[in-house]
Amino acid sequence: MPIIVVVGGQWGDEGKGRIVDLLARKAKVVARYSAGNNAGHTIVNDRGEFKLHVVPAGIFYPEKTCVIGNGVAVDPEVLLGEIENLEAKGVSTSKLVLSDRAQVIMPWHKRIDQLDEAMRGEAAIGTTGKGVGPCFVDKVARRGIRIADLLRAEDLRPRVESTLAYQNKVITGVYGGEPIAFEDCFQAYLEFGRRLHQYVGDVQAIVLDAHHRGEYVLLEGAQGSLLDLDHGTYPYVTSSVPSSSSAGAALGVGIGPTDIQRVVGVFKSYSTRVGNGPFPTELFDDVANTLRDHGKEYGRGEYGTTTGRPRRIGWLDAVSARYSVRFNGLAAVALTRLDVLDQMPTIKICTHYELDGEIIETLPARESVLNAVKPIYEELPGWLAPTTEVRNFDDLPPQAQAFIKRVEQLLGCPVDLISVGPSREQAIIVNPIF
Ligand code: GDP
Ligand code: IMO
Ligand code: MG
């Protein structure tokens, strides 16, 4: 039966959590497969507003199994805090399963993330500072500590001893930072292991069993395709391998690529980016402020879910979006935050870039070129009418319908789902995704 992947199509924060929460209705298993608590996925429901960083967005359905795959970098303190917060608000985590193969974010990862950004100075990536990048570096360097290691003192002790000895040399020698004390770190992580033990299990088996029983499985991506280590705006990207392209989904829960039936890309009706790096359609005028502060009075403006940083804002960039549709092999687009455009008298879409008289129709690899390109816009009339209560495509204002049709054309992919607000029911299902 179908395994469906939901990926971010832009630079993250497209509304993946909100879309997964909606699609999870039909799924038996919902899995996070990549990244770590650099992600922040917002879900608004009758219990309030939740910002999930590691726990999958399916957790609000008590009967679903929610799994954290081997591809995720887990900060045990953050995960335990999230579990506590959910339980305190009456959300059961009894069906949450954590892969014993997932990498653990250790104190040195967080320290190095921050020291490294400081050392880069002007060229800083603008990371979330959660230690996710350095954790994946240790994974690839085969120095990482996995959830399985936290469960027994005799496994954990030698691993922390050897990796910490190495990392303290890096912290003090390369960065001039303060070393980390072994015993406190070892004891704290042993305790985290003791508390997480009840959640640890074989995620691959859970996903494949559900798949073979004919049940739906939903794989929840984090971040966005343009932050992908391989295909994104390198070096201003995140560190998972590859974090957001759909092949990473198979890797991150331990299934084959042919087990995946469809990949759904979530795109905002405009663009945002947090952190540094090229952003061809970025705006610095009142339009940016208007879009950023829409819903700010309810704490719902464009400010980072994980770090609170103001998000950079721009018009929809069909060049990078089309590129993302292609390399993810997207079968469907979920278009979010359409309602944020309700207030705009005119709406722009970047159809291509220009540089020195040359037309550019796909994302250039060279950073200097991407920084220099001129976005060329098509202007569409706005609809200046509320869409938040609309539930059928035909009931949208004609200008909104025309905007969506143009997005479909430019991206080369059908818009099967439209989101007109943060709550589960504020959606227009054009074609069922499951
Ligand atoms: P994610 O990281 O992709 O899950 O996205 P975030 O949660 O970081 O950011 C998306 C923000 O947009 C959250 O505040 C959501 O509640 C909100 N949101 C999602 N879809 C819609 C929508 O259609 N309209 C509005 N107004 N807000 C939305
Ligand atoms: P969700 O899942 C938006 C960005 C950071 C920075 C770059 C590298 O909520 O969409 P990192 O801490 O990963 O080393 O930072 O990646 N970034 C995100 N931006 N949404 C996210 O996740 C992000 N996760 C990482 O801002 O530019
Ligand atoms: Mg987010």
Short mmCIF file of C-alpha atoms and ligand atoms in Angstrom, two decimals:
data_model
loop_
_atom_site.label_atom_id
_atom_site.label_comp_id
_atom_site.label_asym_id
_atom_site.label_seq_id
_atom_site.Cartn_x
_atom_site.Cartn_y
_atom_site.Cartn_z
CA MET A 1 0.00 0.00 0.00
CA PRO A 2 1.09 3.55 -0.49
CA ILE A 3 3.94 5.10 1.34
CA ILE A 4 3.57 8.85 0.82
CA VAL A 5 6.34 11.34 1.48
CA VAL A 6 5.67 14.97 2.35
CA VAL A 7 8.63 17.26 1.63
CA GLY A 8 9.15 20.99 1.85
CA GLY A 9 9.54 22.48 -1.61
CA GLN A 10 11.28 25.73 -0.68
CA TRP A 11 13.53 26.81 2.21
CA GLY A 12 11.53 25.21 5.01
CA ASP A 13 8.51 26.32 7.07
CA GLU A 14 6.12 25.77 4.18
CA GLY A 15 3.52 24.26 6.51
CA LYS A 16 4.61 20.60 6.37
CA GLY A 17 3.43 19.93 9.93
CA ARG A 18 0.00 21.29 9.11
CA ILE A 19 -0.26 19.21 5.92
CA VAL A 20 0.98 16.02 7.63
CA ASP A 21 -1.58 16.58 10.41
CA LEU A 22 -4.30 16.70 7.76
CA LEU A 23 -3.09 13.73 5.68
CA ALA A 24 -2.38 11.62 8.77
CA ARG A 25 -6.13 10.99 9.08
CA LYS A 26 -5.79 8.07 6.68
CA ALA A 27 -2.35 6.84 7.71
CA LYS A 28 -1.51 4.06 10.13
CA VAL A 29 2.10 5.13 10.68
CA VAL A 30 3.58 8.63 10.56
CA ALA A 31 7.38 8.86 10.50
CA ARG A 32 9.95 11.63 10.81
CA TYR A 33 12.86 10.48 8.68
CA SER A 34 15.50 13.21 8.69
CA ALA A 35 17.06 16.26 10.36
CA GLY A 36 16.64 17.04 14.04
CA ASN A 37 15.25 19.77 16.23
CA ASN A 38 16.37 22.38 13.74
CA ALA A 39 12.87 21.63 12.41
CA GLY A 40 9.81 23.27 13.93
CA HIS A 41 6.41 22.06 12.73
CA THR A 42 3.30 23.90 13.88
CA ILE A 43 -0.01 22.15 14.39
CA VAL A 44 -3.12 24.04 15.42
CA ASN A 45 -6.00 21.99 16.78
CA ASP A 46 -8.69 22.08 19.45
CA ARG A 47 -6.08 21.56 22.18
CA GLY A 48 -4.15 24.67 21.13
CA GLU A 49 -1.05 25.37 19.10
CA PHE A 50 1.86 22.90 19.17
CA LYS A 51 5.36 23.38 17.83
CA LEU A 52 6.90 19.97 17.27
CA HIS A 53 10.62 19.66 16.72
CA VAL A 54 11.21 15.90 16.76
CA VAL A 55 7.88 14.16 17.40
CA PRO A 56 5.94 13.43 14.17
CA ALA A 57 2.88 15.55 13.44
CA GLY A 58 0.64 12.44 13.54
CA ILE A 59 0.84 12.34 17.34
CA PHE A 60 -2.55 14.02 17.80
CA TYR A 61 -4.33 10.88 16.52
CA PRO A 62 -4.17 8.44 19.44
CA GLU A 63 -4.49 5.35 17.23
CA LYS A 64 -1.55 6.13 14.92
CA THR A 65 1.93 4.84 15.46
CA CYS A 66 4.42 7.70 15.22
CA VAL A 67 8.03 6.83 14.59
CA ILE A 68 11.31 8.71 14.67
CA GLY A 69 13.52 7.09 12.05
CA ASN A 70 17.20 6.21 11.97
CA GLY A 71 17.81 9.26 9.77
CA VAL A 72 16.89 11.70 12.53
CA ALA A 73 19.43 13.39 14.83
CA VAL A 74 17.82 13.28 18.26
CA ASP A 75 18.55 15.65 21.14
CA PRO A 76 17.26 13.50 24.02
CA GLU A 77 16.60 16.47 26.26
CA VAL A 78 14.48 18.16 23.58
CA LEU A 79 12.60 14.96 22.80
CA LEU A 80 11.86 14.27 26.48
CA GLY A 81 10.71 17.89 26.92
CA GLU A 82 8.41 17.55 23.93
CA ILE A 83 6.97 14.28 25.25
CA GLU A 84 6.36 15.86 28.67
CA ASN A 85 4.67 18.89 27.15
CA LEU A 86 2.38 16.71 25.00
CA GLU A 87 1.44 14.45 27.91
CA ALA A 88 0.77 17.50 30.12
CA LYS A 89 -1.69 18.72 27.46
CA GLY A 90 -3.44 15.34 27.32
CA VAL A 91 -1.79 14.06 24.12
CA SER A 92 -0.73 10.44 24.55
CA THR A 93 2.76 9.45 23.42
CA SER A 94 2.24 5.76 24.15
CA LYS A 95 2.45 4.90 20.43
CA LEU A 96 5.68 6.81 19.81
CA VAL A 97 8.66 4.70 18.72
CA LEU A 98 12.25 5.89 18.49
CA SER A 99 14.78 4.12 16.27
CA ASP A 100 17.67 2.57 18.14
CA ARG A 101 19.79 3.51 15.11
CA ALA A 102 19.09 7.27 15.30
CA GLN A 103 22.09 9.50 16.02
CA VAL A 104 22.21 11.44 19.30
CA ILE A 105 22.95 15.17 19.49
CA MET A 106 25.58 15.49 22.23
CA PRO A 107 26.66 18.62 24.16
CA TRP A 108 29.75 19.04 21.98
CA HIS A 109 27.58 19.23 18.86
CA LYS A 110 25.68 22.22 20.20
CA ARG A 111 28.87 23.91 21.38
CA ILE A 112 30.67 23.34 18.07
CA ASP A 113 27.64 24.54 16.07
CA GLN A 114 27.76 27.87 17.90
CA LEU A 115 31.57 28.21 17.93
CA ASP A 116 31.78 27.37 14.25
CA GLU A 117 29.17 29.95 13.29
CA ALA A 118 31.04 32.58 15.32
CA MET A 119 34.30 31.64 13.59
CA ARG A 120 32.73 31.95 10.14
CA GLY A 121 31.79 35.55 10.99
CA GLU A 122 30.24 37.28 7.99
CA ALA A 123 30.08 33.99 6.13
CA ALA A 124 28.01 32.29 8.85
CA ILE A 125 25.37 29.87 7.55
CA GLY A 126 22.81 31.19 10.03
CA THR A 127 22.21 27.74 11.53
CA THR A 128 19.62 27.12 14.19
CA GLY A 129 22.49 26.39 16.62
CA LYS A 130 20.93 23.11 17.76
CA GLY A 131 23.99 20.98 17.02
CA VAL A 132 22.37 19.14 14.12
CA GLY A 133 25.16 19.82 11.58
CA PRO A 134 28.03 18.69 13.85
CA CYS A 135 25.99 15.61 14.82
CA PHE A 136 25.75 14.56 11.17
CA VAL A 137 29.46 15.28 10.74
CA ASP A 138 30.20 12.79 13.55
CA LYS A 139 27.83 10.29 11.96
CA VAL A 140 29.72 10.41 8.68
CA ALA A 141 33.07 10.42 10.50
CA ARG A 142 31.86 7.22 12.24
CA ARG A 143 32.30 8.83 15.64
CA GLY A 144 28.59 9.28 16.34
CA ILE A 145 26.65 8.02 19.34
CA ARG A 146 23.37 6.29 18.61
CA ILE A 147 20.23 5.83 20.69
CA ALA A 148 21.20 2.14 21.13
CA ASP A 149 24.41 3.29 22.87
CA LEU A 150 22.49 5.29 25.50
CA LEU A 151 20.77 2.24 26.89
CA ARG A 152 23.68 0.55 28.69
CA ALA A 153 26.52 2.15 30.66
CA GLU A 154 29.03 -0.36 29.27
CA ASP A 155 28.18 0.68 25.70
CA LEU A 156 27.95 4.40 26.37
CA ARG A 157 31.10 4.91 28.48
CA PRO A 158 33.75 3.98 25.88
CA ARG A 159 31.92 5.85 23.12
CA VAL A 160 31.64 9.09 25.08
CA GLU A 161 35.23 8.70 26.30
CA SER A 162 36.73 8.40 22.84
CA THR A 163 34.54 10.94 21.02
CA LEU A 164 34.69 13.51 23.80
CA ALA A 165 38.49 13.25 23.98
CA TYR A 166 38.59 14.04 20.26
CA GLN A 167 35.96 16.79 20.35
CA ASN A 168 37.53 18.52 23.36
CA LYS A 169 40.70 18.84 21.30
CA VAL A 170 38.64 20.43 18.53
CA ILE A 171 36.75 22.73 20.91
CA THR A 172 39.88 24.00 22.66
CA GLY A 173 42.43 23.76 19.83
CA VAL A 174 40.43 24.92 16.82
CA TYR A 175 37.92 27.24 18.45
CA GLY A 176 39.58 28.25 21.75
CA GLY A 177 36.42 27.16 23.61
CA GLU A 178 35.86 25.56 27.00
CA PRO A 179 36.19 21.75 27.14
CA ILE A 180 33.25 19.58 28.24
CA ALA A 181 33.57 17.49 31.42
CA PHE A 182 33.21 13.74 30.85
CA GLU A 183 31.45 12.53 33.99
CA ASP A 184 28.54 15.03 33.98
CA CYS A 185 27.93 14.42 30.30
CA PHE A 186 28.11 10.64 30.65
CA GLN A 187 25.73 10.54 33.62
CA ALA A 188 23.24 12.94 32.01
CA TYR A 189 23.05 10.90 28.79
CA LEU A 190 22.80 7.61 30.67
CA GLU A 191 19.81 9.08 32.47
CA PHE A 192 18.29 10.25 29.16
CA GLY A 193 18.73 6.69 27.89
CA ARG A 194 16.98 5.30 30.95
CA ARG A 195 14.02 7.65 30.40
CA LEU A 196 13.80 7.03 26.64
CA HIS A 197 14.18 3.24 26.86
CA GLN A 198 10.42 2.59 26.80
CA TYR A 199 10.12 4.34 23.41
CA VAL A 200 13.00 2.57 21.65
CA GLY A 201 12.12 0.04 18.97
CA ASP A 202 12.66 -1.29 15.47
CA VAL A 203 11.28 1.47 13.26
CA GLN A 204 12.12 -0.20 9.97
CA ALA A 205 10.06 -3.26 10.96
CA ILE A 206 7.10 -1.09 11.97
CA VAL A 207 7.09 0.80 8.67
CA LEU A 208 7.52 -2.28 6.50
CA ASP A 209 4.97 -4.35 8.45
CA ALA A 210 2.36 -1.61 8.02
CA HIS A 211 3.25 -1.33 4.33
CA HIS A 212 2.92 -5.10 3.80
CA ARG A 213 -0.35 -5.23 5.73
CA GLY A 214 -1.72 -2.73 3.20
CA GLU A 215 -1.85 0.24 5.55
CA TYR A 216 -0.93 3.79 4.65
CA VAL A 217 2.38 5.19 5.84
CA LEU A 218 3.17 8.89 5.82
CA LEU A 219 6.77 10.08 5.87
CA GLU A 220 7.14 13.61 7.24
CA GLY A 221 9.99 15.61 5.79
CA ALA A 222 11.73 18.40 7.59
CA GLN A 223 13.23 21.59 6.18
CA GLY A 224 12.99 22.34 2.50
CA SER A 225 14.41 21.10 -0.75
CA LEU A 226 16.41 24.29 -1.32
CA LEU A 227 18.20 23.58 1.99
CA ASP A 228 19.16 20.13 0.74
CA LEU A 229 22.83 19.31 1.18
CA ASP A 230 23.15 18.04 -2.38
CA HIS A 231 20.64 20.09 -4.34
CA GLY A 232 20.13 23.23 -2.27
CA THR A 233 21.83 26.62 -2.23
CA TYR A 234 25.15 25.20 -0.98
CA PRO A 235 26.89 26.05 1.32
CA TYR A 236 23.86 27.83 2.84
CA VAL A 237 22.04 24.57 3.42
CA THR A 238 21.37 22.15 6.22
CA SER A 239 23.37 19.03 6.93
CA SER A 240 21.23 15.93 6.49
CA VAL A 241 22.19 13.62 3.68
CA PRO A 242 20.11 14.46 1.74
CA SER A 243 17.78 16.14 4.15
CA SER A 244 14.74 16.81 2.12
CA SER A 245 14.83 15.07 -1.20
CA SER A 246 12.59 12.07 -1.31
CA ALA A 247 15.38 9.49 -1.57
CA GLY A 248 16.42 10.60 1.92
CA ALA A 249 13.02 9.48 3.13
CA ALA A 250 13.65 5.86 2.16
CA LEU A 251 17.09 5.97 3.75
CA GLY A 252 15.81 7.61 6.91
CA VAL A 253 13.38 4.87 7.87
CA GLY A 254 15.05 1.90 6.22
CA ILE A 255 12.88 1.09 3.20
CA GLY A 256 13.62 0.75 -0.50
CA PRO A 257 12.99 3.68 -2.87
CA THR A 258 10.44 1.64 -4.82
CA ASP A 259 8.31 1.32 -1.67
CA ILE A 260 7.47 5.01 -2.01
CA GLN A 261 4.36 5.62 -4.05
CA ARG A 262 4.03 9.40 -4.18
CA VAL A 263 5.91 12.47 -3.09
CA VAL A 264 3.94 15.55 -2.16
CA GLY A 265 5.72 18.90 -2.08
CA VAL A 266 4.53 21.61 0.26
CA PHE A 267 4.96 25.16 -1.05
CA LYS A 268 3.95 28.48 0.38
CA SER A 269 2.06 30.84 -1.90
CA TYR A 270 5.10 33.11 -1.61
CA SER A 271 8.66 32.46 -0.34
CA THR A 272 10.43 32.67 2.99
CA ARG A 273 13.86 31.81 4.22
CA VAL A 274 15.56 31.94 7.63
CA GLY A 275 19.32 31.97 7.93
CA ASN A 276 21.73 33.30 5.34
CA GLY A 277 22.23 32.56 1.68
CA PRO A 278 20.91 33.52 -1.75
CA PHE A 279 17.23 34.38 -2.10
CA PRO A 280 16.56 35.86 -5.57
CA THR A 281 13.00 37.08 -4.94
CA GLU A 282 13.68 38.55 -1.49
CA LEU A 283 11.75 41.75 -0.75
CA PHE A 284 12.83 44.56 1.55
CA ASP A 285 9.80 46.81 1.23
CA ASP A 286 6.37 47.18 2.82
CA VAL A 287 5.10 44.10 0.99
CA ALA A 288 7.61 42.02 2.97
CA ASN A 289 6.47 43.56 6.25
CA THR A 290 2.80 43.04 5.40
CA LEU A 291 3.31 39.38 4.54
CA ARG A 292 5.61 38.79 7.55
CA ASP A 293 3.23 40.33 10.05
CA HIS A 294 0.02 38.74 8.82
CA GLY A 295 -1.46 37.06 11.89
CA LYS A 296 1.31 38.42 14.13
CA GLU A 297 -1.25 39.44 16.76
CA TYR A 298 -1.98 35.69 17.24
CA GLY A 299 1.72 34.81 17.25
CA ARG A 300 1.39 33.56 13.66
CA GLY A 301 3.56 35.93 11.68
CA GLU A 302 6.58 34.80 9.70
CA TYR A 303 8.96 34.31 12.62
CA GLY A 304 11.01 31.11 13.03
CA THR A 305 9.25 28.27 14.88
CA THR A 306 12.55 27.04 16.29
CA THR A 307 14.55 30.24 16.81
CA GLY A 308 12.01 33.09 16.66
CA ARG A 309 14.10 34.85 13.99
CA PRO A 310 12.12 37.03 11.54
CA ARG A 311 11.84 35.12 8.27
CA ARG A 312 13.11 36.75 5.10
CA ILE A 313 10.21 37.20 2.66
CA GLY A 314 9.85 37.18 -1.12
CA TRP A 315 7.41 36.47 -3.92
CA LEU A 316 6.92 32.92 -5.12
CA ASP A 317 9.99 31.84 -7.08
CA ALA A 318 8.82 29.46 -9.80
CA VAL A 319 12.40 28.86 -10.99
CA SER A 320 13.57 27.26 -7.75
CA ALA A 321 10.14 25.71 -7.18
CA ARG A 322 10.21 23.99 -10.59
CA TYR A 323 13.72 22.74 -9.88
CA SER A 324 12.50 21.34 -6.59
CA VAL A 325 9.49 19.64 -8.26
CA ARG A 326 11.90 17.91 -10.63
CA PHE A 327 14.57 16.66 -8.29
CA ASN A 328 12.03 15.39 -5.78
CA GLY A 329 9.95 13.71 -8.48
CA LEU A 330 6.86 15.43 -7.06
CA ALA A 331 3.47 14.05 -8.02
CA ALA A 332 1.45 16.72 -6.22
CA VAL A 333 1.78 20.14 -4.68
CA ALA A 334 0.14 21.27 -1.45
CA LEU A 335 -0.05 25.07 -1.58
CA THR A 336 -0.23 26.74 1.83
CA ARG A 337 -0.94 30.18 3.26
CA LEU A 338 -3.07 31.22 0.29
CA ASP A 339 -5.10 33.31 2.76
CA VAL A 340 -2.03 35.44 3.51
CA LEU A 341 -2.31 36.79 -0.05
CA ASP A 342 -5.98 37.78 0.48
CA GLN A 343 -4.88 41.30 1.35
CA MET A 344 -2.62 41.89 -1.68
CA PRO A 345 -3.97 44.07 -4.54
CA THR A 346 -1.43 42.50 -6.92
CA ILE A 347 0.61 39.32 -6.65
CA LYS A 348 3.88 38.57 -8.36
CA ILE A 349 5.42 35.27 -9.42
CA CYS A 350 9.02 35.03 -10.60
CA THR A 351 8.91 33.08 -13.86
CA HIS A 352 12.62 33.17 -14.72
CA TYR A 353 15.84 34.97 -13.90
CA GLU A 354 17.99 37.17 -16.08
CA LEU A 355 21.70 37.82 -15.94
CA ASP A 356 23.59 39.98 -18.46
CA GLY A 357 20.75 39.65 -20.94
CA GLU A 358 20.65 35.87 -20.62
CA ILE A 359 17.48 34.07 -19.54
CA ILE A 360 17.97 31.53 -16.74
CA GLU A 361 15.25 28.95 -16.15
CA THR A 362 16.76 26.67 -13.54
CA LEU A 363 18.63 27.17 -10.28
CA PRO A 364 22.30 28.04 -10.94
CA ALA A 365 24.86 26.12 -8.86
CA ARG A 366 27.24 29.07 -8.48
CA GLU A 367 26.54 31.17 -5.42
CA SER A 368 27.85 34.36 -7.07
CA VAL A 369 25.51 33.85 -10.04
CA LEU A 370 22.53 33.14 -7.80
CA ASN A 371 23.27 36.30 -5.85
CA ALA A 372 23.48 38.35 -9.04
CA VAL A 373 20.45 37.10 -11.02
CA LYS A 374 17.53 39.44 -11.57
CA PRO A 375 14.13 37.87 -10.91
CA ILE A 376 11.65 38.53 -13.72
CA TYR A 377 8.07 38.75 -12.53
CA GLU A 378 4.65 38.16 -13.91
CA GLU A 379 2.01 40.24 -12.17
CA LEU A 380 -1.44 38.86 -11.38
CA PRO A 381 -4.42 40.70 -9.95
CA GLY A 382 -5.16 39.98 -6.29
CA TRP A 383 -8.63 38.95 -5.08
CA LEU A 384 -8.93 41.17 -1.99
CA ALA A 385 -11.45 38.83 -0.38
CA PRO A 386 -11.18 36.36 2.49
CA THR A 387 -10.49 32.73 1.58
CA THR A 388 -10.19 31.25 5.09
CA GLU A 389 -13.72 29.79 5.04
CA VAL A 390 -13.55 28.44 1.47
CA ARG A 391 -13.55 24.62 1.21
CA ASN A 392 -14.15 24.08 -2.55
CA PHE A 393 -11.94 25.19 -5.38
CA ASP A 394 -14.90 26.55 -7.35
CA ASP A 395 -15.84 28.82 -4.43
CA LEU A 396 -12.48 30.61 -4.50
CA PRO A 397 -12.49 34.08 -6.06
CA PRO A 398 -11.70 33.79 -9.80
CA GLN A 399 -8.40 35.65 -9.34
CA ALA A 400 -7.32 33.11 -6.70
CA GLN A 401 -8.26 30.25 -9.05
CA ALA A 402 -6.23 31.90 -11.80
CA PHE A 403 -3.24 32.29 -9.45
CA ILE A 404 -3.34 28.59 -8.55
CA LYS A 405 -3.70 27.51 -12.17
CA ARG A 406 -0.68 29.63 -13.08
CA VAL A 407 1.34 28.10 -10.23
CA GLU A 408 0.46 24.62 -11.54
CA GLN A 409 1.55 25.59 -15.04
CA LEU A 410 4.84 27.15 -13.95
CA LEU A 411 5.75 24.32 -11.57
CA GLY A 412 4.64 21.57 -13.94
CA CYS A 413 2.80 19.77 -11.16
CA PRO A 414 -0.85 19.66 -10.06
CA VAL A 415 -1.91 21.57 -6.95
CA ASP A 416 -3.93 18.86 -5.23
CA LEU A 417 -4.33 20.53 -1.86
CA ILE A 418 -4.73 24.18 -0.87
CA SER A 419 -4.41 25.43 2.67
CA VAL A 420 -6.30 28.59 3.63
CA GLY A 421 -5.51 28.69 7.35
CA PRO A 422 -3.49 26.92 10.04
CA SER A 423 -6.28 24.65 11.36
CA ARG A 424 -6.88 21.15 10.11
CA GLU A 425 -10.22 21.89 8.42
CA GLN A 426 -9.00 25.04 6.62
CA ALA A 427 -8.17 23.12 3.49
CA ILE A 428 -9.41 22.68 -0.06
CA ILE A 429 -8.88 19.16 -1.32
CA VAL A 430 -8.74 19.41 -5.10
CA ASN A 431 -7.66 15.78 -5.61
CA PRO A 432 -7.35 13.35 -2.71
CA ILE A 433 -3.67 12.62 -2.06
CA PHE A 434 -4.32 9.21 -0.51
P1 GDP B 1 6.77 23.64 8.76
O1 GDP B 1 8.11 23.74 9.39
O2 GDP B 1 6.85 23.41 7.28
O3 GDP B 1 5.88 22.62 9.43
O4 GDP B 1 6.07 25.07 8.94
P2 GDP B 1 6.08 25.98 10.27
O5 GDP B 1 5.17 25.39 11.25
O6 GDP B 1 7.47 26.28 10.70
O7 GDP B 1 5.51 27.34 9.67
C1 GDP B 1 4.28 27.38 9.01
C2 GDP B 1 3.39 28.41 9.71
O8 GDP B 1 2.26 28.68 8.90
C3 GDP B 1 2.81 27.91 11.04
O9 GDP B 1 2.65 29.01 11.90
C4 GDP B 1 1.46 27.33 10.63
O10 GDP B 1 0.52 27.32 11.70
C5 GDP B 1 1.06 28.31 9.58
N1 GDP B 1 0.19 27.81 8.51
C6 GDP B 1 0.24 26.63 7.85
N2 GDP B 1 -0.65 26.62 6.82
C7 GDP B 1 -1.26 27.83 6.86
C8 GDP B 1 -2.24 28.46 6.03
O11 GDP B 1 -2.72 27.92 5.04
N3 GDP B 1 -2.60 29.74 6.36
C9 GDP B 1 -2.06 30.40 7.43
N4 GDP B 1 -2.47 31.63 7.67
N5 GDP B 1 -1.14 29.84 8.21
C10 GDP B 1 -0.73 28.59 7.93
P1 IMO B 2 11.39 23.06 9.15
O1 IMO B 2 11.32 21.56 9.20
C1 IMO B 2 13.60 26.63 8.02
C2 IMO B 2 17.97 26.36 8.02
C3 IMO B 2 18.63 27.28 9.03
C4 IMO B 2 19.90 27.62 8.27
C5 IMO B 2 20.25 26.29 7.61
C6 IMO B 2 21.27 25.45 8.37
O2 IMO B 2 10.75 23.73 10.29
O3 IMO B 2 10.96 23.58 7.83
P2 IMO B 2 21.01 23.97 10.56
O4 IMO B 2 20.63 24.34 11.97
O5 IMO B 2 20.08 23.00 9.92
O6 IMO B 2 22.44 23.57 10.41
O7 IMO B 2 20.88 25.36 9.73
O8 IMO B 2 19.03 25.56 7.51
N1 IMO B 2 16.95 25.45 8.58
C7 IMO B 2 15.63 25.67 8.48
N2 IMO B 2 14.96 26.72 7.99
N3 IMO B 2 12.94 25.56 8.49
C8 IMO B 2 13.61 24.49 8.97
O9 IMO B 2 12.98 23.35 9.34
C9 IMO B 2 15.02 24.52 9.02
N4 IMO B 2 15.97 23.66 9.44
C10 IMO B 2 17.16 24.24 9.15
O10 IMO B 2 17.84 28.42 9.27
O11 IMO B 2 19.63 28.53 7.25
MG MG B 3 9.22 25.08 10.56
#
